[in-house]
PDB file of C-alpha atoms in Angstrom:
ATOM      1  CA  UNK X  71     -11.463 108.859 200.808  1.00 72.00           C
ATOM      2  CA  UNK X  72      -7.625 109.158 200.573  1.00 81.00           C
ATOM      3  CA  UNK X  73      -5.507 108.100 203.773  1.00 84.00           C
ATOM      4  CA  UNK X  74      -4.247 110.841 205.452  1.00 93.00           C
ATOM      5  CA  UNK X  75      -0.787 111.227 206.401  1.00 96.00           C
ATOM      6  CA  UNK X  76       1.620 113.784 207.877  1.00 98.00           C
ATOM      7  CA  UNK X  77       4.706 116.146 206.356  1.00 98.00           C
ATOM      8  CA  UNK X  78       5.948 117.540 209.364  1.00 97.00           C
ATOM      9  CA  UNK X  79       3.037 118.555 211.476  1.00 96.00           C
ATOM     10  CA  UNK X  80       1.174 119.296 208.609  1.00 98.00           C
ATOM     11  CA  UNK X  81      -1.505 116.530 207.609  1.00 97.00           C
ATOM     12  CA  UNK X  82      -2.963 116.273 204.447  1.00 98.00           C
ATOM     13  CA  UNK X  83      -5.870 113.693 203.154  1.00 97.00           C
ATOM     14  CA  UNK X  84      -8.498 111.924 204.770  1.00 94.00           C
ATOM     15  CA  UNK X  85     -10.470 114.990 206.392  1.00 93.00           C
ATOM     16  CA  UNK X  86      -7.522 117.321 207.225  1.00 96.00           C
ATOM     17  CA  UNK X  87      -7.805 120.739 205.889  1.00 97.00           C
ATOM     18  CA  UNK X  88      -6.524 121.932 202.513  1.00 98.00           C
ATOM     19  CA  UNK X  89      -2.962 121.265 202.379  1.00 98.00           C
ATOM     20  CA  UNK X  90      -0.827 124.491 200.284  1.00 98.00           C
ATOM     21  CA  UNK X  91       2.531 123.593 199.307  1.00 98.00           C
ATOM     22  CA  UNK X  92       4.037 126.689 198.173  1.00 98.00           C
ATOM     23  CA  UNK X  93       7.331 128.960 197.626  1.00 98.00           C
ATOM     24  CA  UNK X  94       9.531 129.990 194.980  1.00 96.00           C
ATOM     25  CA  UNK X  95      10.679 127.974 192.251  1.00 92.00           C
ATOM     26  CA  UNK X  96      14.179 127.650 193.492  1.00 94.00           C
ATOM     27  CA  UNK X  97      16.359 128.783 196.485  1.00 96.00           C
ATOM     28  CA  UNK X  98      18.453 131.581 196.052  1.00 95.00           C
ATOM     29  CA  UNK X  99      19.341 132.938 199.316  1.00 96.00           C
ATOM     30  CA  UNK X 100      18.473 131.503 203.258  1.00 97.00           C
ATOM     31  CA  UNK X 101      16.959 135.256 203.749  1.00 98.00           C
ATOM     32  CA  UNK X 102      14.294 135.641 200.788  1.00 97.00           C
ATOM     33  CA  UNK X 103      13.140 131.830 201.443  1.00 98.00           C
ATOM     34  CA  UNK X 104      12.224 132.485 205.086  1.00 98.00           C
ATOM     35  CA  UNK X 105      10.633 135.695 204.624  1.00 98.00           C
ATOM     36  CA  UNK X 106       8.275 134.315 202.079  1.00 98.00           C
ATOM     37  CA  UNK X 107       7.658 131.306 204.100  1.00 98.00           C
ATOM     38  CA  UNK X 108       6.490 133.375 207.206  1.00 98.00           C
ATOM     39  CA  UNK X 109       4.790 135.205 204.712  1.00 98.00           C
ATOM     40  CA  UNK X 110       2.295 132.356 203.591  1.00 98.00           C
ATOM     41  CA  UNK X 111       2.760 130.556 207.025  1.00 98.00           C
ATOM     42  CA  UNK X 112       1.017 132.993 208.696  1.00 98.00           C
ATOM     43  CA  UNK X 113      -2.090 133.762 205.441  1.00 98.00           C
ATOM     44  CA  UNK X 114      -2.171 130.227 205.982  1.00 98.00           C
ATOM     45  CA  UNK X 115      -2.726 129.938 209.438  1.00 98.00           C
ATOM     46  CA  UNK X 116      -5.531 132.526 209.522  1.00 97.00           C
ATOM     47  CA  UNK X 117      -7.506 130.866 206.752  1.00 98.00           C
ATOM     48  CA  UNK X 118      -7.558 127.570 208.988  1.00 97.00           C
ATOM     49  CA  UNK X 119      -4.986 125.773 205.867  1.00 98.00           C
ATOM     50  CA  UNK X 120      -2.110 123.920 206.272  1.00 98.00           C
ATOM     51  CA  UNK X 121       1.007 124.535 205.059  1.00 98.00           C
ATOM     52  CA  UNK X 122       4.716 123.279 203.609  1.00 98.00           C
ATOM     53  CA  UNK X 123       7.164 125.223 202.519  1.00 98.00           C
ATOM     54  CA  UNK X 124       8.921 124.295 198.501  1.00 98.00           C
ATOM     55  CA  UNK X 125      11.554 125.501 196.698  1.00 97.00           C
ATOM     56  CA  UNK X 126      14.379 123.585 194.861  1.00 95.00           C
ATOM     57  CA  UNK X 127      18.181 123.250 195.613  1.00 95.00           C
ATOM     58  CA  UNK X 128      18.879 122.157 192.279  1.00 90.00           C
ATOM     59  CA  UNK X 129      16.690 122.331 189.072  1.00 79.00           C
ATOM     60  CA  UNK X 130      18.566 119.383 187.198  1.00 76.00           C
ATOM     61  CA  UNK X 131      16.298 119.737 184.166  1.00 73.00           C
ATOM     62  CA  UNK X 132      16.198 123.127 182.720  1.00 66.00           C
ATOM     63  CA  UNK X 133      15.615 123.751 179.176  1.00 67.00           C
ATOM     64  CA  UNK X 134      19.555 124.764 178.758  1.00 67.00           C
ATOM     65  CA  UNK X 135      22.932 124.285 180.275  1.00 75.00           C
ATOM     66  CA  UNK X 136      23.136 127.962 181.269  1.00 66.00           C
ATOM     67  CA  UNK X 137      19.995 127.973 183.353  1.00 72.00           C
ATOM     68  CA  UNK X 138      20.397 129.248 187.008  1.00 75.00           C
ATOM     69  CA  UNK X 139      20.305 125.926 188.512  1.00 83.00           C
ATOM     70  CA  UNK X 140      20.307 127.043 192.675  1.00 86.00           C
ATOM     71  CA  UNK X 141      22.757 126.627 195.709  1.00 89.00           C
ATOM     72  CA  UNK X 142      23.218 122.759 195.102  1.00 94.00           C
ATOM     73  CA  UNK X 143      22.711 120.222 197.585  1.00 96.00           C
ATOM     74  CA  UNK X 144      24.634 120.872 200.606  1.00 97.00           C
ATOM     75  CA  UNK X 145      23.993 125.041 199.935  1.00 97.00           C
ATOM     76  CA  UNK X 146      20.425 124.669 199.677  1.00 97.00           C
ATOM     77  CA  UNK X 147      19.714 121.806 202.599  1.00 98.00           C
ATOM     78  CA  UNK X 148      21.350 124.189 204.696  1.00 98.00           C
ATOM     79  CA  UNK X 149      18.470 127.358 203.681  1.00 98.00           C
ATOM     80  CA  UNK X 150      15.735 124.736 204.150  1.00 98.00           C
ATOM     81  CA  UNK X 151      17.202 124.150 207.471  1.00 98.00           C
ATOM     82  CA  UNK X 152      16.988 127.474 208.139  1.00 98.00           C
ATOM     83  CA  UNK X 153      13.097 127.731 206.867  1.00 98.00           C
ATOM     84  CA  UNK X 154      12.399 124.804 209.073  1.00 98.00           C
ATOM     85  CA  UNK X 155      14.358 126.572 212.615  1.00 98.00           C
ATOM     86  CA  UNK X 156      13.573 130.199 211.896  1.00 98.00           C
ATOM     87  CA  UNK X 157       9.932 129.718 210.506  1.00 98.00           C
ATOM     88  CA  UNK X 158       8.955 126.480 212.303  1.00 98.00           C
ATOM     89  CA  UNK X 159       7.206 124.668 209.223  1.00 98.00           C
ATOM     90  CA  UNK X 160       7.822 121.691 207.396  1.00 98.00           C
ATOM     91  CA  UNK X 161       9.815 122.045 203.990  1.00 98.00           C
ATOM     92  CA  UNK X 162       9.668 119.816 200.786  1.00 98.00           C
ATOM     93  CA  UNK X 163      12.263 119.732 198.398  1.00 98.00           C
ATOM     94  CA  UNK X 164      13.109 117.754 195.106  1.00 97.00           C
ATOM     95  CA  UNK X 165      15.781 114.769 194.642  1.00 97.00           C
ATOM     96  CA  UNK X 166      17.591 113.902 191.192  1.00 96.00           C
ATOM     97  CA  UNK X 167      19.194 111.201 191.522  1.00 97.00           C
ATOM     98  CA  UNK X 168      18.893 108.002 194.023  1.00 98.00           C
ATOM     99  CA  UNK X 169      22.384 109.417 196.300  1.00 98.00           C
ATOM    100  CA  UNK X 170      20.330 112.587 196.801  1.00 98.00           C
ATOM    101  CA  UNK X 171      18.060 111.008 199.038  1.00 98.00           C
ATOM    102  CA  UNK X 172      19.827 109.543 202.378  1.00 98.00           C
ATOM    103  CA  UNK X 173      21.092 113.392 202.834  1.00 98.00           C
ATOM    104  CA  UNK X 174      18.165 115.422 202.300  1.00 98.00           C
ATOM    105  CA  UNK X 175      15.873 113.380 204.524  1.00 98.00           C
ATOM    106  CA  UNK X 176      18.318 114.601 207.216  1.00 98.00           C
ATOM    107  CA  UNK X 177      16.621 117.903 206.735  1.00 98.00           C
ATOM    108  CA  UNK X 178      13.382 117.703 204.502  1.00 98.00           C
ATOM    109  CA  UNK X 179       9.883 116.566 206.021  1.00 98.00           C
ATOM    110  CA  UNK X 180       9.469 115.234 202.715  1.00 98.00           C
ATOM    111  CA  UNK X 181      10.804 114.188 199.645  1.00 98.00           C
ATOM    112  CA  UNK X 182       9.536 115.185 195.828  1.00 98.00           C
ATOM    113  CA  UNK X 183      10.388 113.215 192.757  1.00 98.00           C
ATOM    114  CA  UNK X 184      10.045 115.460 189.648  1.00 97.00           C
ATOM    115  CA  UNK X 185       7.685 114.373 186.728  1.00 96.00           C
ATOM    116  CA  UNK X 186      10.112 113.461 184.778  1.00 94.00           C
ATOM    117  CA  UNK X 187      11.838 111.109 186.780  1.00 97.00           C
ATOM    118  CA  UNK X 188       8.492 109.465 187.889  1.00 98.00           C
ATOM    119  CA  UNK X 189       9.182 105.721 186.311  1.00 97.00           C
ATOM    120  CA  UNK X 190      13.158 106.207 187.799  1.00 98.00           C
ATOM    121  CA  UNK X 191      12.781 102.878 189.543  1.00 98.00           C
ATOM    122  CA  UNK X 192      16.101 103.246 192.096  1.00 98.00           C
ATOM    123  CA  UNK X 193      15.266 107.178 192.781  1.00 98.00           C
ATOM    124  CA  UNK X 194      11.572 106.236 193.982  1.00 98.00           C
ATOM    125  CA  UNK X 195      13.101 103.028 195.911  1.00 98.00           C
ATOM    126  CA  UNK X 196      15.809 105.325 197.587  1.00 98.00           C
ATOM    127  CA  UNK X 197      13.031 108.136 198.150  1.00 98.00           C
ATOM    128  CA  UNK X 198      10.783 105.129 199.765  1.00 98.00           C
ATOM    129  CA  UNK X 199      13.650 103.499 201.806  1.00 98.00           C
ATOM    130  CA  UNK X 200      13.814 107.516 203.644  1.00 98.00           C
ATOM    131  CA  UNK X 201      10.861 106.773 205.007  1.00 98.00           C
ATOM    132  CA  UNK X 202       9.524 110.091 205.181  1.00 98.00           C
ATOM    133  CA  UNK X 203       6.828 110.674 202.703  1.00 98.00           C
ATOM    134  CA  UNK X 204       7.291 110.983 199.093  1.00 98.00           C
ATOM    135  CA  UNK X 205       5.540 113.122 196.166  1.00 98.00           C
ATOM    136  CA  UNK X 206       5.862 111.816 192.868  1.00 98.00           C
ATOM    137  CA  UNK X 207       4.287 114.130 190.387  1.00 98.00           C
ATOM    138  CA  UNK X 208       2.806 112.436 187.484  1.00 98.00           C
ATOM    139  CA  UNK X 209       4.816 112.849 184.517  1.00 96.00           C
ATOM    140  CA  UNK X 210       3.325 115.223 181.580  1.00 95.00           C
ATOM    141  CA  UNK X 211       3.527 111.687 179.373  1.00 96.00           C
ATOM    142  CA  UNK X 212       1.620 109.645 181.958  1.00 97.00           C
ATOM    143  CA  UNK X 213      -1.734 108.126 182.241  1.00 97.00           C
ATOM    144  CA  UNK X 214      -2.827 108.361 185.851  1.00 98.00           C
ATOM    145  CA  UNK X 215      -3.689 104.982 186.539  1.00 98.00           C
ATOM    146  CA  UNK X 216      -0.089 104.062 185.187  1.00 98.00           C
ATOM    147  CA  UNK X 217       1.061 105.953 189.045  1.00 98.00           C
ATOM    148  CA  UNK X 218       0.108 103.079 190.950  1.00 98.00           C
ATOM    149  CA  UNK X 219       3.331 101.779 189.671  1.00 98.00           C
ATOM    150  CA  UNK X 220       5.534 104.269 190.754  1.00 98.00           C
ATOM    151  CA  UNK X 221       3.472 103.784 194.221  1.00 98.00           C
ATOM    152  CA  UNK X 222       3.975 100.136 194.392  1.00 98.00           C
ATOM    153  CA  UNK X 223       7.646 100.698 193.418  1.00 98.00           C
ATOM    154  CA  UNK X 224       8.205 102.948 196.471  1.00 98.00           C
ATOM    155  CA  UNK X 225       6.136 100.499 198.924  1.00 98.00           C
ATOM    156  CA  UNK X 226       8.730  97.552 198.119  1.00 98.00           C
ATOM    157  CA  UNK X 227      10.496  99.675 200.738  1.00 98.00           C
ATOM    158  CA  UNK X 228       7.553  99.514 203.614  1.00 98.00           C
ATOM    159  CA  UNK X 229       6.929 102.828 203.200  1.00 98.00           C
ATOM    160  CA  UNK X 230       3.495 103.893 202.546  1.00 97.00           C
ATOM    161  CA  UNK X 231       3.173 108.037 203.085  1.00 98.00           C
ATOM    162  CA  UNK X 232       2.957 108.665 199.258  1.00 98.00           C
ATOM    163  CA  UNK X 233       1.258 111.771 197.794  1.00 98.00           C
ATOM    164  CA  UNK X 234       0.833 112.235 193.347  1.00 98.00           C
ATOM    165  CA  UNK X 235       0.756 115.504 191.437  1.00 98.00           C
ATOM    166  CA  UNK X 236      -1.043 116.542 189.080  1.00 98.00           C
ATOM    167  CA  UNK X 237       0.910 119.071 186.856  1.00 96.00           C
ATOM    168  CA  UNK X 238      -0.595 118.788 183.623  1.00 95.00           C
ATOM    169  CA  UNK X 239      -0.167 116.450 180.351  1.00 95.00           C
ATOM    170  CA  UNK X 240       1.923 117.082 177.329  1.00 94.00           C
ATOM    171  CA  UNK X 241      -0.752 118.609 174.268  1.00 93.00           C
ATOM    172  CA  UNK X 242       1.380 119.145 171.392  1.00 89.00           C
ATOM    173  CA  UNK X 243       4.434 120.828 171.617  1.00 90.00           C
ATOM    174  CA  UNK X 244       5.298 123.685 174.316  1.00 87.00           C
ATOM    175  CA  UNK X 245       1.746 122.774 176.238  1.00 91.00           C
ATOM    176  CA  UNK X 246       0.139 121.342 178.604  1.00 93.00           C
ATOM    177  CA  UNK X 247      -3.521 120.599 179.295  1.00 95.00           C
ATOM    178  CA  UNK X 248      -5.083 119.812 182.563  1.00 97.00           C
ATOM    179  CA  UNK X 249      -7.860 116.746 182.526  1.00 97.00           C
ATOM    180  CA  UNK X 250      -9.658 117.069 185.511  1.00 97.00           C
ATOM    181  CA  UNK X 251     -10.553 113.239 186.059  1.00 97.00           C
ATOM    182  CA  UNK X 252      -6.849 112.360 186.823  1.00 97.00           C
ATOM    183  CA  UNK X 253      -7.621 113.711 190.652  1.00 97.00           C
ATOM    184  CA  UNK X 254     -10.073 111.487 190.992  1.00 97.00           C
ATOM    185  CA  UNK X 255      -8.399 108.858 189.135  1.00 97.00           C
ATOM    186  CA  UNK X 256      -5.390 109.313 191.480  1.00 97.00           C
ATOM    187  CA  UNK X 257      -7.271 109.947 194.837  1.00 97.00           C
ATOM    188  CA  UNK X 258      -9.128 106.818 193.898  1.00 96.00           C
ATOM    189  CA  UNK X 259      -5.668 104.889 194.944  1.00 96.00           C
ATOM    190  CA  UNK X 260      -6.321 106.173 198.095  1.00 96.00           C
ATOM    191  CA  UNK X 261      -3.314 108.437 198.261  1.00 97.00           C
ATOM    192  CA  UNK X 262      -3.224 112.224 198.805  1.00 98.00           C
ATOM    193  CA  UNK X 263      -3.728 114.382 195.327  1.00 98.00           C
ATOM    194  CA  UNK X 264      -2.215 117.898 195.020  1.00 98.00           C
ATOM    195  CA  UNK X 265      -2.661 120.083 192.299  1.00 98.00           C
ATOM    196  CA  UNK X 266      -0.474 121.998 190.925  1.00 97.00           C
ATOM    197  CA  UNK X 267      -1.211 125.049 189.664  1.00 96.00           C
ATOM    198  CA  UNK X 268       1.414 126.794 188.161  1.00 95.00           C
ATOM    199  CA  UNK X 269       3.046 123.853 186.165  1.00 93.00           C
ATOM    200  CA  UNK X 270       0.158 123.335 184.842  1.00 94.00           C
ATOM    201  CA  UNK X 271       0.448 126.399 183.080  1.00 93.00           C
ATOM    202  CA  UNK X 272       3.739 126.194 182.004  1.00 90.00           C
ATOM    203  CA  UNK X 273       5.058 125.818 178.779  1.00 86.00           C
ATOM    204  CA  UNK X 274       7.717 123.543 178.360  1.00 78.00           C
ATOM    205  CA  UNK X 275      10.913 124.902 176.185  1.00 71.00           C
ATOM    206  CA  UNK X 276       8.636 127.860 174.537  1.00 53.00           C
ATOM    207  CA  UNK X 277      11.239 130.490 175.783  1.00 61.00           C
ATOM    208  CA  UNK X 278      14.269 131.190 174.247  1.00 57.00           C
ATOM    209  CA  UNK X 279      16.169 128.820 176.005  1.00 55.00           C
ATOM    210  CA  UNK X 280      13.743 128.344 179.061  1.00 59.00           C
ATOM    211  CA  UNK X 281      10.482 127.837 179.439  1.00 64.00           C
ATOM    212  CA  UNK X 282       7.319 130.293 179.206  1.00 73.00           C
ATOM    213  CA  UNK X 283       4.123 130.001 180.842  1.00 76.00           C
ATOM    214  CA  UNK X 284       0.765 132.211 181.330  1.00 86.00           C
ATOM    215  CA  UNK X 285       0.473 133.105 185.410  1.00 89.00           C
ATOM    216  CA  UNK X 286      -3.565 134.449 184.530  1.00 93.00           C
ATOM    217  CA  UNK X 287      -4.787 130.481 184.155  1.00 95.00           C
ATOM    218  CA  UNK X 288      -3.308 129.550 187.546  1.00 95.00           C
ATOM    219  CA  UNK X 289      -5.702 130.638 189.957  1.00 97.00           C
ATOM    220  CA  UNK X 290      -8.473 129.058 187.218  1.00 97.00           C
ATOM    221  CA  UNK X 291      -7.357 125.673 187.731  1.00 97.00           C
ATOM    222  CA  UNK X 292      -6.754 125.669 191.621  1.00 98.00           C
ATOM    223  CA  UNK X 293      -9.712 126.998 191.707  1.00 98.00           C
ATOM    224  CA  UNK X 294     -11.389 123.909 189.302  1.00 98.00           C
ATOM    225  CA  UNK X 295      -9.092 121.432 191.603  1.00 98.00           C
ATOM    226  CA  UNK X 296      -9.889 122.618 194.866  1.00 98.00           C
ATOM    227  CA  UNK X 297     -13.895 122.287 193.850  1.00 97.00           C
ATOM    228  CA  UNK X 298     -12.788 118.940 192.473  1.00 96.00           C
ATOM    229  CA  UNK X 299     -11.938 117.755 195.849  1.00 96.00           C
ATOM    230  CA  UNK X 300      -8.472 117.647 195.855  1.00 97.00           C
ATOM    231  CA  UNK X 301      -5.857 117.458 198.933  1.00 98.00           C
ATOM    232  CA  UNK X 302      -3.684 120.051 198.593  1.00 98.00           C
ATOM    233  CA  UNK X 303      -2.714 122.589 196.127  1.00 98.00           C
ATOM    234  CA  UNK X 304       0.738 123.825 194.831  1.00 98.00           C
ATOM    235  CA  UNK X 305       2.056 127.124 193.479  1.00 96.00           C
ATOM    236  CA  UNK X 306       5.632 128.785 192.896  1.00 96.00           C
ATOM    237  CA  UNK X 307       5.767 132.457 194.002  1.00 97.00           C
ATOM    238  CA  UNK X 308       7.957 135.345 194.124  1.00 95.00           C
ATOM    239  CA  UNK X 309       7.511 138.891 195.381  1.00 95.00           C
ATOM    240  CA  UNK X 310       8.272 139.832 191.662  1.00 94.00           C
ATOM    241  CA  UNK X 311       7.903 136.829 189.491  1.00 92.00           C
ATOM    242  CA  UNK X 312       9.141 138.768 186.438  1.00 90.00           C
ATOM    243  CA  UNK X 313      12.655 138.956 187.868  1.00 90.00           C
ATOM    244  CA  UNK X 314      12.610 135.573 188.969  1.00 83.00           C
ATOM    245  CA  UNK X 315      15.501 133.312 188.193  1.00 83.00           C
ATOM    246  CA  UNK X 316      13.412 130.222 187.220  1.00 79.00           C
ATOM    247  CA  UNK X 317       9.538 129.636 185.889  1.00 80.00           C
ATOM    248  CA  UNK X 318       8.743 133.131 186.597  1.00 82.00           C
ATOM    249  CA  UNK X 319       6.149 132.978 183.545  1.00 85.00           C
ATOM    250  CA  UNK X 320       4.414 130.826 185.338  1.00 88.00           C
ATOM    251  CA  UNK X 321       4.889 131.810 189.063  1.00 92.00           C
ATOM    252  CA  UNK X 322       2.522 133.586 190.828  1.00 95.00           C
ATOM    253  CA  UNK X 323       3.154 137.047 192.760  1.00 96.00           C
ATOM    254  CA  UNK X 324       3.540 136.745 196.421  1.00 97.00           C
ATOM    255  CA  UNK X 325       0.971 139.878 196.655  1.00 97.00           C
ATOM    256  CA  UNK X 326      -1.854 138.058 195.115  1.00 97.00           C
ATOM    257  CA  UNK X 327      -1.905 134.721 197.420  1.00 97.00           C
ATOM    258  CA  UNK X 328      -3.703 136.634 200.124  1.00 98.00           C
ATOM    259  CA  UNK X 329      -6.713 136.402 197.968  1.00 98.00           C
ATOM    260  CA  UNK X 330      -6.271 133.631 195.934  1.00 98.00           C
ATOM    261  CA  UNK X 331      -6.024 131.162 199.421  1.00 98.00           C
ATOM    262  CA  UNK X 332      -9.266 133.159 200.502  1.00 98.00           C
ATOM    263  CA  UNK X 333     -11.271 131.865 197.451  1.00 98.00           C
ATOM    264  CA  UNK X 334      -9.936 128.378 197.638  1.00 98.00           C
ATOM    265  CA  UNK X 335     -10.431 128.128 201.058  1.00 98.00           C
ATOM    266  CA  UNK X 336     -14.691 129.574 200.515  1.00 97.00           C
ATOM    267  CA  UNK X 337     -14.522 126.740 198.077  1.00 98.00           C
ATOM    268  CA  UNK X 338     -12.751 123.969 200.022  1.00 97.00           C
ATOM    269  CA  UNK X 339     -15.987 124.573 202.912  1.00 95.00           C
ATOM    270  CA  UNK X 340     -18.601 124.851 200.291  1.00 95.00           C
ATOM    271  CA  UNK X 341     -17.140 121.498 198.600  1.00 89.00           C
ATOM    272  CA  UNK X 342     -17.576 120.078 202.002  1.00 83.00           C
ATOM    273  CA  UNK X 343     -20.813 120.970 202.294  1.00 76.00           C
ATOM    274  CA  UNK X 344     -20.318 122.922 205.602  1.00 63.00           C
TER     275      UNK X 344
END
């Protein structure tokens, strides 16, 4: 059994209830990011789920150098501030780079290292030395056993409130496959697994000049993950994921997490056996 630990007042592992880590890809205004995180606060709430609001304040690794990025650092700490005051939940964002992350802990209840910064040994050191808790998703190139060195690279720092990713592996070019064993393989560490369901149907650089993705799979494999036993699950949404700014192929309307939570919850209690 993983060890369960708190973002916020939101716990997740351990026997704590399924943990959904969810909003859009990245900020783009203080008003859009609280209404959808009241929105999925409160589907979450009456489905007996916790919940975190996401969304970037700087995608540092688009596909091209004219990608909408976000509001930037000081822009975007100030939305999730607002999430976390207007909305009262905690809020998760990522870091790029090891200066990033002595001024977003001011605000986030947790800090997210993208998957392909996951073997950056000074970003997960200054992401540990926070010591609010820390979710490194496994890189598309990575075995999962190979994360319990990113782990023990963030507990040089005495911090132990670590939480992996699963978001997919690299299978040939512009996809990504999911293997199912890595959330065991991970949990098996004894540290919180969340699966991501949307990046794990992304795919990578097929766009012209971004990347593309297929939304239908999504529920599929939260679905698969949830029954797998995993923590908590992860999904980008927008009210209109077509017009979306960033990984709208692969986000999932706002509309359709209603239902989606409802099935995953049925399956969390069957999984459990209650």
């Amino acid at each position: 059994m993983t060890e369960s630990i708190l973002i916020g007042n939101a716990p997740v592992g351990g026997e704590a209830p399924l943990l959904v880590i969810a909003g859009p890809c990245v900020l783009t205004d203080a008003d859009s990011a609280c209404a959808t995180a009241a929105f999925l606060a409160e589907e979450t709430a009456r489905l007996g789920l916790s919940y975190v609001f996401k969304a970037s304040f700087d995608k540092a690794n688009r596909t091209s150098v004219t990608s909408f990025r976000g509001p930037g650092l000081a822009r975007g700490l100030d939305m999730l501030e607002q999430v976390k005051r207007k909305v009262a939940v905690p809020v998760i964002s990522d870091i790029h780079s090891p200066e990033q992350a002595a001024p977003a802990a001011e605000v986030l209840d947790a800090l997210q290292v993208p998957a392909f910064l996951c073997r950056q040994t000074d970003l997960l050191v200054a992401a540990g030395r926070t010591q609010k808790p820390v979710n490194v998703k496994k890189g598309q190139f990575l075995a999962p056993w190979d994360m319990r060195h990113a782990a023990a690279k963030i507990r040089t720092t005495g911090n132990n409130r670590i939480l992996f990713t699963e978001r997919g592996s690299s299978f040939g070019y512009n996809n990504l496959v999911v293997d199912f064993r890595s959330l065991s393989v991970m949990r098996d560490m004894g540290v919180p697994v969340v699966f991501d369901a949307t990046h794990s149907v992304q795919m990578p650089g097929a766009g012209d000049g971004c990347s593309g993705g297929d939304r239908r799979f999504a529920p599929i494999l939260a679905r698969a993950a949830v029954a797998a036993g995993v923590d908590a699950v992860f999904f980008e949404t927008y009210p209109d994921p077509d017009q979306a700014p960033c990984d709208g192929p692969n986000s999932l309307a706002l509309a359709d997490i209603p239902a989606l939570l409802e099935n995953l919850a049925a399956i969390r209690k069957a999984a459990a056996g209650k």
